[in-house]
Amino acid sequence: MSAGESPWPPVGVVHSAYDQTEDTPIQSSLNLSDLGSVELVAAARPGLLGLDGFSHAWLLTWLDRPDDPGEASTWVAVPFLLRPTGEQKGVFAMRGPRRPTPLGLSLVSLLSVSATGFSFVGVDLLDGTPVLDVKPYVERFDRPAGAVRSGWFDELDPPDGIRPRDLGPTSR
Amino acid sequence: MSAGESPWPPVGVVHSAYDQTEDTPIQSSLNLSDLGSVELVAAARPGLLGLDGFSHAWLLTWLDRPDDPGEASTWVAVPFLLRPTGEQKGVFAMRGPRRPTPLGLSLVSLLSVSATGFSFVGVDLLDGTPVLDVKPYVERFDRPAGAVRSGWFDELDPPDGIRPRDLGPTSR
């Protein structure tokens, strides 16, 4: 129930402009004006073959700096976006970074693929975040067929670039 | 570069009808007629609060049984769907289960949430696969804005329910 060092060897690292969770936009899809990059470890670079044909990718990351390492339980919490009301949700019904297994899932828009990694727009990660896997976004696999209900998110309309700090102090 | 037991405690386990990778449909989105479930460990069950408002969820899993544990390198390989031609792709441009960090990402359609877990349609996982995290599908976060290119997948039209076994033997 704590983060810190990844239990798996990372395949790379995120470079971004952020070093504090409270200042980091809460979702990559809400922060499309911001540039980041992934630098792969040398051994992993052959794995980029073919990635330049894709417009988007998933970053699976190890969220190594939880905003509150002293938090005793992460099963139920107040999501960033619900700080104004203090309403709690189960961790499996929210997307925040304080999770039992602190895996991040970020959808990014690919800008360019180089010999050592790639650059993207859509940044919701701290600088230095370990990258565990990169998967190409495949429309047929990753877009639900039929109607979608997004739970409590459907009642909100967060502005682009919103950060936890904009949503007031943690309430618990 | 090998799978086996997860180095992180799972939050639950997948129940499905499959016990061989070669017989398991290759993507949950291509297998929407099939029923599976996730059973959470007792401690994790409060994390379900609010999940019933969502139509879809992401399962982040530990792919603990690679189809070929003797494979020396996973950085470049022939994807299941390209077995007929033998063409190789980098692991970051494919979605197969043989990955440097064997994390699975499955989009499932939620059927019902119970006190102990949930049932879903869209099965691409072996029975007993450890679940590391569950995240709700949020349309605004998980659907790309603008045009999408899905690389080499755009040239294929795999039928629903296709399995590795249907695509011929491994070519390498």
CSV table of C-alpha atoms in Angstrom, one decimal:
chain,number,residue,atom,x,y,z
A,1,MET,CA,0.0,0.0,0.0
A,2,SER,CA,2.9,2.4,-0.5
A,3,ALA,CA,4.6,3.6,-3.6
A,4,GLY,CA,8.3,4.5,-3.8
A,5,GLU,CA,10.6,2.5,-5.9
A,6,SER,CA,9.1,0.4,-8.7
A,7,PRO,CA,9.1,-3.3,-8.1
A,8,TRP,CA,9.8,-3.8,-11.9
A,9,PRO,CA,12.8,-2.4,-13.8
A,10,PRO,CA,11.4,0.6,-15.8
A,11,VAL,CA,11.8,0.6,-19.5
A,12,GLY,CA,12.2,4.4,-19.5
A,13,VAL,CA,11.5,7.7,-17.8
A,14,VAL,CA,9.1,10.6,-18.3
A,15,HIS,CA,10.4,14.1,-18.8
A,16,SER,CA,7.9,16.8,-18.0
A,17,ALA,CA,7.8,20.3,-16.5
A,18,TYR,CA,6.2,19.2,-13.2
A,19,ASP,CA,7.7,18.3,-9.9
A,20,GLN,CA,4.7,18.5,-7.5
A,21,THR,CA,1.5,16.5,-7.7
A,22,GLU,CA,-0.6,19.5,-6.6
A,23,ASP,CA,0.7,21.5,-9.6
A,24,THR,CA,0.4,18.6,-12.2
A,25,PRO,CA,-2.6,18.6,-14.5
A,26,ILE,CA,-4.9,15.8,-13.5
A,27,GLN,CA,-5.3,14.0,-16.8
A,28,SER,CA,-3.3,14.1,-20.0
A,29,SER,CA,-6.5,14.5,-22.0
A,30,LEU,CA,-7.2,17.7,-20.1
A,31,ASN,CA,-3.8,19.1,-20.8
A,32,LEU,CA,-3.2,18.9,-24.6
A,33,SER,CA,-1.1,22.1,-24.8
A,34,ASP,CA,1.7,20.7,-22.8
A,35,LEU,CA,4.8,18.9,-24.1
A,36,GLY,CA,6.5,15.9,-22.5
A,37,SER,CA,8.8,13.0,-23.6
A,38,VAL,CA,9.7,9.5,-22.8
A,39,GLU,CA,13.4,8.5,-22.8
A,40,LEU,CA,13.8,4.7,-23.0
A,41,VAL,CA,16.7,2.8,-21.5
A,42,ALA,CA,19.1,1.7,-24.2
A,43,ALA,CA,18.0,-2.0,-24.2
A,44,ALA,CA,14.4,-1.0,-24.8
A,45,ARG,CA,14.8,1.2,-27.8
A,46,PRO,CA,14.3,-1.6,-30.5
A,47,GLY,CA,10.8,-1.8,-29.0
A,48,LEU,CA,9.9,1.5,-30.8
A,49,LEU,CA,9.8,-0.2,-34.2
A,50,GLY,CA,6.5,0.7,-35.8
A,51,LEU,CA,5.3,3.1,-33.1
A,52,ASP,CA,5.5,6.1,-35.6
A,53,GLY,CA,2.4,4.7,-37.4
A,54,PHE,CA,0.3,5.5,-34.4
A,55,SER,CA,-1.3,8.9,-33.4
A,56,HIS,CA,-1.7,8.0,-29.7
A,57,ALA,CA,-0.2,5.7,-27.1
A,58,TRP,CA,-0.8,4.6,-23.5
A,59,LEU,CA,1.9,5.2,-20.9
A,60,LEU,CA,1.8,2.7,-18.1
A,61,THR,CA,3.8,4.3,-15.3
A,62,TRP,CA,4.8,3.7,-11.8
A,63,LEU,CA,3.5,6.6,-9.7
A,64,ASP,CA,6.5,6.7,-7.4
A,65,ARG,CA,5.6,9.9,-5.5
A,66,PRO,CA,2.2,9.7,-4.0
A,67,ASP,CA,0.9,13.1,-2.9
A,68,ASP,CA,0.4,11.8,0.6
A,69,PRO,CA,2.7,8.9,1.6
A,70,GLY,CA,1.3,8.9,5.1
A,71,GLU,CA,-2.2,8.0,3.9
A,72,ALA,CA,-3.2,4.8,5.7
A,73,SER,CA,-5.7,3.4,3.2
A,74,THR,CA,-6.3,4.1,-0.4
A,75,TRP,CA,-9.4,2.0,-1.0
A,76,VAL,CA,-11.8,4.9,-0.5
A,77,ALA,CA,-10.8,8.6,-0.9
A,78,VAL,CA,-12.0,12.0,-2.1
A,79,PRO,CA,-11.0,12.4,-5.8
A,80,PHE,CA,-9.2,15.7,-6.7
A,81,LEU,CA,-12.3,16.7,-8.7
A,82,LEU,CA,-14.6,16.1,-5.8
A,83,ARG,CA,-12.6,18.1,-3.3
A,84,PRO,CA,-15.2,21.0,-3.4
A,85,THR,CA,-17.9,18.6,-2.0
A,86,GLY,CA,-15.7,16.2,-0.1
A,87,GLU,CA,-17.5,13.2,-1.6
A,88,GLN,CA,-15.7,9.9,-1.3
A,89,LYS,CA,-15.4,7.3,-4.0
A,90,GLY,CA,-13.8,3.8,-4.2
A,91,VAL,CA,-10.4,3.8,-5.7
A,92,PHE,CA,-11.7,1.5,-8.6
A,93,ALA,CA,-14.2,4.3,-9.5
A,94,MET,CA,-11.6,7.1,-9.6
A,95,ARG,CA,-8.4,7.9,-11.5
A,96,GLY,CA,-6.3,9.6,-9.0
A,97,PRO,CA,-2.6,8.7,-8.4
A,98,ARG,CA,-3.0,7.4,-4.8
A,99,ARG,CA,-3.8,3.7,-5.5
A,100,PRO,CA,-3.2,0.3,-3.9
A,101,THR,CA,-1.1,-0.6,-6.9
A,102,PRO,CA,0.2,2.8,-8.0
A,103,LEU,CA,0.0,2.3,-11.8
A,104,GLY,CA,-0.6,5.3,-13.9
A,105,LEU,CA,-2.5,5.1,-17.3
A,106,SER,CA,-2.0,8.1,-19.5
A,107,LEU,CA,-3.3,8.6,-23.0
A,108,VAL,CA,-0.9,10.7,-24.9
A,109,SER,CA,-0.8,12.2,-28.4
A,110,LEU,CA,2.4,11.2,-30.1
A,111,LEU,CA,4.4,14.0,-31.7
A,112,SER,CA,7.5,12.3,-32.9
A,113,VAL,CA,9.4,9.1,-32.4
A,114,SER,CA,13.2,9.2,-32.2
A,115,ALA,CA,16.0,6.6,-31.8
A,116,THR,CA,15.9,7.0,-28.0
A,117,GLY,CA,12.2,7.6,-27.2
A,118,PHE,CA,9.3,9.8,-28.2
A,119,SER,CA,7.7,13.2,-27.5
A,120,PHE,CA,4.1,13.7,-26.9
A,121,VAL,CA,1.4,16.2,-25.8
A,122,GLY,CA,-0.9,15.5,-22.9
A,123,VAL,CA,1.0,15.6,-19.7
A,124,ASP,CA,-0.3,14.5,-16.3
A,125,LEU,CA,3.0,13.0,-14.9
A,126,LEU,CA,5.8,14.2,-12.7
A,127,ASP,CA,9.2,14.7,-14.2
A,128,GLY,CA,11.2,11.5,-13.6
A,129,THR,CA,8.2,9.1,-13.4
A,130,PRO,CA,9.3,5.6,-14.3
A,131,VAL,CA,7.7,4.1,-17.4
A,132,LEU,CA,6.8,0.4,-17.1
A,133,ASP,CA,5.2,-0.1,-20.5
A,134,VAL,CA,4.1,1.7,-23.6
A,135,LYS,CA,1.2,0.4,-25.7
A,136,PRO,CA,-0.1,1.8,-28.9
A,137,TYR,CA,-3.7,3.2,-28.9
A,138,VAL,CA,-5.7,1.0,-31.2
A,139,GLU,CA,-9.1,2.4,-31.9
A,140,ARG,CA,-10.8,-0.9,-32.4
A,141,PHE,CA,-9.5,-2.2,-29.1
A,142,ASP,CA,-9.6,0.9,-26.9
A,143,ARG,CA,-12.9,2.6,-27.9
A,144,PRO,CA,-16.0,1.1,-26.4
A,145,ALA,CA,-18.7,-0.1,-28.7
A,146,GLY,CA,-22.1,1.4,-27.9
A,147,ALA,CA,-23.1,3.8,-25.2
A,148,VAL,CA,-20.7,4.9,-22.5
A,149,ARG,CA,-21.6,5.9,-18.9
A,150,SER,CA,-18.7,7.6,-17.1
A,151,GLY,CA,-20.3,7.6,-13.6
A,152,TRP,CA,-19.7,10.6,-11.4
A,153,PHE,CA,-17.5,12.2,-14.1
A,154,ASP,CA,-20.6,12.7,-16.3
A,155,GLU,CA,-21.8,15.3,-13.9
A,156,LEU,CA,-18.6,17.4,-14.1
A,157,ASP,CA,-17.0,19.4,-16.8
A,158,PRO,CA,-13.5,20.1,-15.6
A,159,PRO,CA,-11.6,22.8,-17.6
A,160,ASP,CA,-8.5,21.9,-19.5
A,161,GLY,CA,-5.3,22.1,-17.5
A,162,ILE,CA,-6.9,21.8,-14.1
A,163,ARG,CA,-4.6,20.9,-11.3
A,164,PRO,CA,-5.3,19.5,-7.8
A,165,ARG,CA,-4.2,22.9,-6.3
A,166,ASP,CA,-7.1,24.6,-8.2
A,167,LEU,CA,-9.6,22.4,-6.4
A,168,GLY,CA,-8.9,23.4,-2.9
A,169,PRO,CA,-7.3,21.6,0.0
A,170,THR,CA,-7.6,17.9,0.6
A,171,SER,CA,-10.7,17.2,2.6
A,172,ARG,CA,-10.9,14.2,4.8
B,1,MET,CA,12.2,-10.0,-18.8
B,2,SER,CA,10.2,-12.9,-17.4
B,3,ALA,CA,6.7,-13.1,-15.9
B,4,GLY,CA,5.7,-15.6,-13.3
B,5,GLU,CA,4.6,-14.4,-9.9
B,6,SER,CA,3.7,-10.8,-9.6
B,7,PRO,CA,6.2,-8.8,-7.5
B,8,TRP,CA,3.3,-6.7,-6.2
B,9,PRO,CA,0.3,-8.0,-4.2
B,10,PRO,CA,-2.7,-8.3,-6.5
B,11,VAL,CA,-6.0,-6.7,-5.6
B,12,GLY,CA,-8.0,-9.6,-7.2
B,13,VAL,CA,-8.1,-12.3,-9.7
B,14,VAL,CA,-9.8,-12.9,-13.1
B,15,HIS,CA,-12.2,-15.7,-13.6
B,16,SER,CA,-12.6,-16.7,-17.3
B,17,ALA,CA,-13.1,-19.8,-19.4
B,18,TYR,CA,-9.5,-19.9,-20.7
B,19,ASP,CA,-6.4,-21.7,-19.6
B,20,GLN,CA,-4.2,-21.5,-22.7
B,21,THR,CA,-2.9,-18.3,-24.3
B,22,GLU,CA,-3.3,-19.8,-27.8
B,23,ASP,CA,-7.0,-20.4,-27.2
B,24,THR,CA,-7.7,-17.0,-25.6
B,25,PRO,CA,-9.2,-14.3,-27.7
B,26,ILE,CA,-6.6,-11.7,-28.4
B,27,GLN,CA,-8.5,-8.6,-27.2
B,28,SER,CA,-11.4,-8.0,-25.0
B,29,SER,CA,-13.0,-5.6,-27.6
B,30,LEU,CA,-13.0,-8.5,-30.1
B,31,ASN,CA,-14.7,-10.9,-27.8
B,32,LEU,CA,-17.8,-9.2,-26.5
B,33,SER,CA,-19.9,-12.3,-26.3
B,34,ASP,CA,-17.9,-13.8,-23.6
B,35,LEU,CA,-18.4,-13.5,-19.8
B,36,GLY,CA,-15.7,-13.1,-17.2
B,37,SER,CA,-15.5,-11.8,-13.6
B,38,VAL,CA,-13.1,-10.2,-11.2
B,39,GLU,CA,-13.0,-11.3,-7.6
B,40,LEU,CA,-11.3,-8.9,-5.3
B,41,VAL,CA,-9.4,-9.8,-2.2
B,42,ALA,CA,-11.4,-8.9,0.9
B,43,ALA,CA,-9.4,-5.8,1.8
B,44,ALA,CA,-9.9,-4.3,-1.6
B,45,ARG,CA,-13.7,-4.5,-1.8
B,46,PRO,CA,-14.5,-1.1,-0.4
B,47,GLY,CA,-12.7,0.2,-3.5
B,48,LEU,CA,-15.8,-0.7,-5.6
B,49,LEU,CA,-17.8,2.2,-4.2
B,50,GLY,CA,-19.2,4.1,-7.2
B,51,LEU,CA,-18.0,1.7,-9.9
B,52,ASP,CA,-21.6,0.8,-10.7
B,53,GLY,CA,-22.1,4.2,-12.4
B,54,PHE,CA,-19.7,3.2,-15.2
B,55,SER,CA,-20.4,1.2,-18.3
B,56,HIS,CA,-16.8,0.2,-18.9
B,57,ALA,CA,-13.5,-0.3,-17.0
B,58,TRP,CA,-9.9,-1.0,-17.6
B,59,LEU,CA,-8.3,-4.1,-16.0
B,60,LEU,CA,-4.6,-3.7,-15.4
B,61,THR,CA,-3.3,-7.2,-14.9
B,62,TRP,CA,-0.2,-9.2,-14.4
B,63,LEU,CA,0.3,-11.5,-17.4
B,64,ASP,CA,1.7,-14.3,-15.3
B,65,ARG,CA,1.8,-17.0,-18.0
B,66,PRO,CA,3.7,-15.8,-21.0
B,67,ASP,CA,3.0,-18.1,-24.0
B,68,ASP,CA,6.7,-18.7,-24.5
B,69,PRO,CA,8.7,-18.3,-21.3
B,70,GLY,CA,11.9,-19.3,-23.1
B,71,GLU,CA,11.8,-16.3,-25.4
B,72,ALA,CA,15.1,-14.5,-24.9
B,73,SER,CA,14.0,-11.0,-25.9
B,74,THR,CA,10.6,-9.3,-26.1
B,75,TRP,CA,11.7,-6.0,-27.6
B,76,VAL,CA,10.8,-7.0,-31.2
B,77,ALA,CA,8.5,-9.9,-32.1
B,78,VAL,CA,5.8,-11.1,-34.5
B,79,PRO,CA,2.4,-10.0,-33.2
B,80,PHE,CA,-0.3,-12.7,-33.2
B,81,LEU,CA,-2.2,-10.8,-36.0
B,82,LEU,CA,0.9,-10.7,-38.2
B,83,ARG,CA,1.8,-14.4,-37.9
B,84,PRO,CA,0.5,-15.0,-41.5
B,85,THR,CA,3.2,-12.7,-42.9
B,86,GLY,CA,5.9,-13.1,-40.1
B,87,GLU,CA,6.4,-9.3,-40.0
B,88,GLN,CA,8.0,-8.0,-36.8
B,89,LYS,CA,7.1,-5.0,-34.7
B,90,GLY,CA,8.5,-3.4,-31.6
B,91,VAL,CA,6.8,-4.3,-28.4
B,92,PHE,CA,5.7,-0.7,-27.9
B,93,ALA,CA,3.9,-0.9,-31.3
B,94,MET,CA,2.0,-4.1,-30.4
B,95,ARG,CA,-0.5,-5.3,-27.8
B,96,GLY,CA,0.6,-8.9,-27.3
B,97,PRO,CA,1.1,-10.4,-23.9
B,98,ARG,CA,4.8,-11.1,-24.2
B,99,ARG,CA,6.2,-7.8,-22.9
B,100,PRO,CA,9.2,-6.5,-21.0
B,101,THR,CA,6.9,-5.6,-18.1
B,102,PRO,CA,4.0,-8.1,-18.6
B,103,LEU,CA,1.2,-5.7,-17.8
B,104,GLY,CA,-2.1,-6.3,-19.4
B,105,LEU,CA,-4.6,-3.6,-20.3
B,106,SER,CA,-8.1,-4.8,-21.1
B,107,LEU,CA,-11.1,-2.7,-21.8
B,108,VAL,CA,-14.2,-4.5,-20.4
B,109,SER,CA,-17.9,-3.8,-20.5
B,110,LEU,CA,-19.3,-4.0,-16.9
B,111,LEU,CA,-22.4,-6.1,-16.4
B,112,SER,CA,-22.9,-5.9,-12.6
B,113,VAL,CA,-21.0,-5.0,-9.5
B,114,SER,CA,-21.4,-7.1,-6.4
B,115,ALA,CA,-20.0,-6.9,-2.9
B,116,THR,CA,-17.0,-9.0,-3.8
B,117,GLY,CA,-16.2,-7.9,-7.4
B,118,PHE,CA,-17.8,-7.5,-10.7
B,119,SER,CA,-18.8,-9.4,-13.9
B,120,PHE,CA,-18.0,-8.2,-17.4
B,121,VAL,CA,-18.1,-9.0,-21.1
B,122,GLY,CA,-15.0,-8.8,-23.2
B,123,VAL,CA,-12.5,-11.5,-22.2
B,124,ASP,CA,-8.9,-11.7,-23.3
B,125,LEU,CA,-7.4,-13.0,-20.1
B,126,LEU,CA,-6.5,-16.4,-18.7
B,127,ASP,CA,-8.4,-17.8,-15.8
B,128,GLY,CA,-6.5,-16.9,-12.6
B,129,THR,CA,-4.7,-13.8,-14.0
B,130,PRO,CA,-3.8,-11.5,-11.1
B,131,VAL,CA,-5.5,-8.1,-11.2
B,132,LEU,CA,-3.2,-5.2,-10.1
B,133,ASP,CA,-5.6,-2.3,-10.6
B,134,VAL,CA,-9.1,-1.4,-12.0
B,135,LYS,CA,-9.8,2.0,-13.4
B,136,PRO,CA,-13.1,3.3,-14.6
B,137,TYR,CA,-13.4,4.2,-18.3
B,138,VAL,CA,-13.9,7.9,-18.5
B,139,GLU,CA,-14.8,9.1,-22.0
B,140,ARG,CA,-13.3,12.5,-21.7
B,141,PHE,CA,-9.9,11.0,-20.5
B,142,ASP,CA,-9.8,7.9,-22.6
B,143,ARG,CA,-11.0,8.8,-26.0
B,144,PRO,CA,-8.6,10.7,-28.2
B,145,ALA,CA,-9.6,14.1,-29.4
B,146,GLY,CA,-9.3,14.4,-33.2
B,147,ALA,CA,-8.2,11.9,-35.8
B,148,VAL,CA,-6.7,8.6,-34.7
B,149,ARG,CA,-4.1,6.5,-36.6
B,150,SER,CA,-3.7,2.9,-35.3
B,151,GLY,CA,-0.6,2.1,-37.3
B,152,TRP,CA,-0.4,-1.4,-38.8
B,153,PHE,CA,-3.7,-2.4,-37.1
B,154,ASP,CA,-5.5,0.0,-39.6
B,155,GLU,CA,-4.6,-2.5,-42.4
B,156,LEU,CA,-6.2,-5.4,-40.7
B,157,ASP,CA,-9.8,-6.3,-39.9
B,158,PRO,CA,-9.6,-9.2,-37.5
B,159,PRO,CA,-12.9,-11.0,-36.9
B,160,ASP,CA,-14.5,-11.1,-33.4
B,161,GLY,CA,-13.2,-13.8,-31.2
B,162,ILE,CA,-10.0,-14.5,-33.1
B,163,ARG,CA,-7.4,-16.5,-31.1
B,164,PRO,CA,-3.7,-16.9,-31.7
B,165,ARG,CA,-4.3,-20.5,-32.7
B,166,ASP,CA,-6.4,-19.3,-35.6
B,167,LEU,CA,-3.5,-17.3,-36.9
B,168,GLY,CA,-1.1,-20.2,-37.5
B,169,PRO,CA,2.1,-21.2,-35.7
B,170,THR,CA,4.6,-18.8,-34.2
B,171,SER,CA,7.0,-17.7,-36.9
B,172,ARG,CA,10.5,-16.6,-35.9
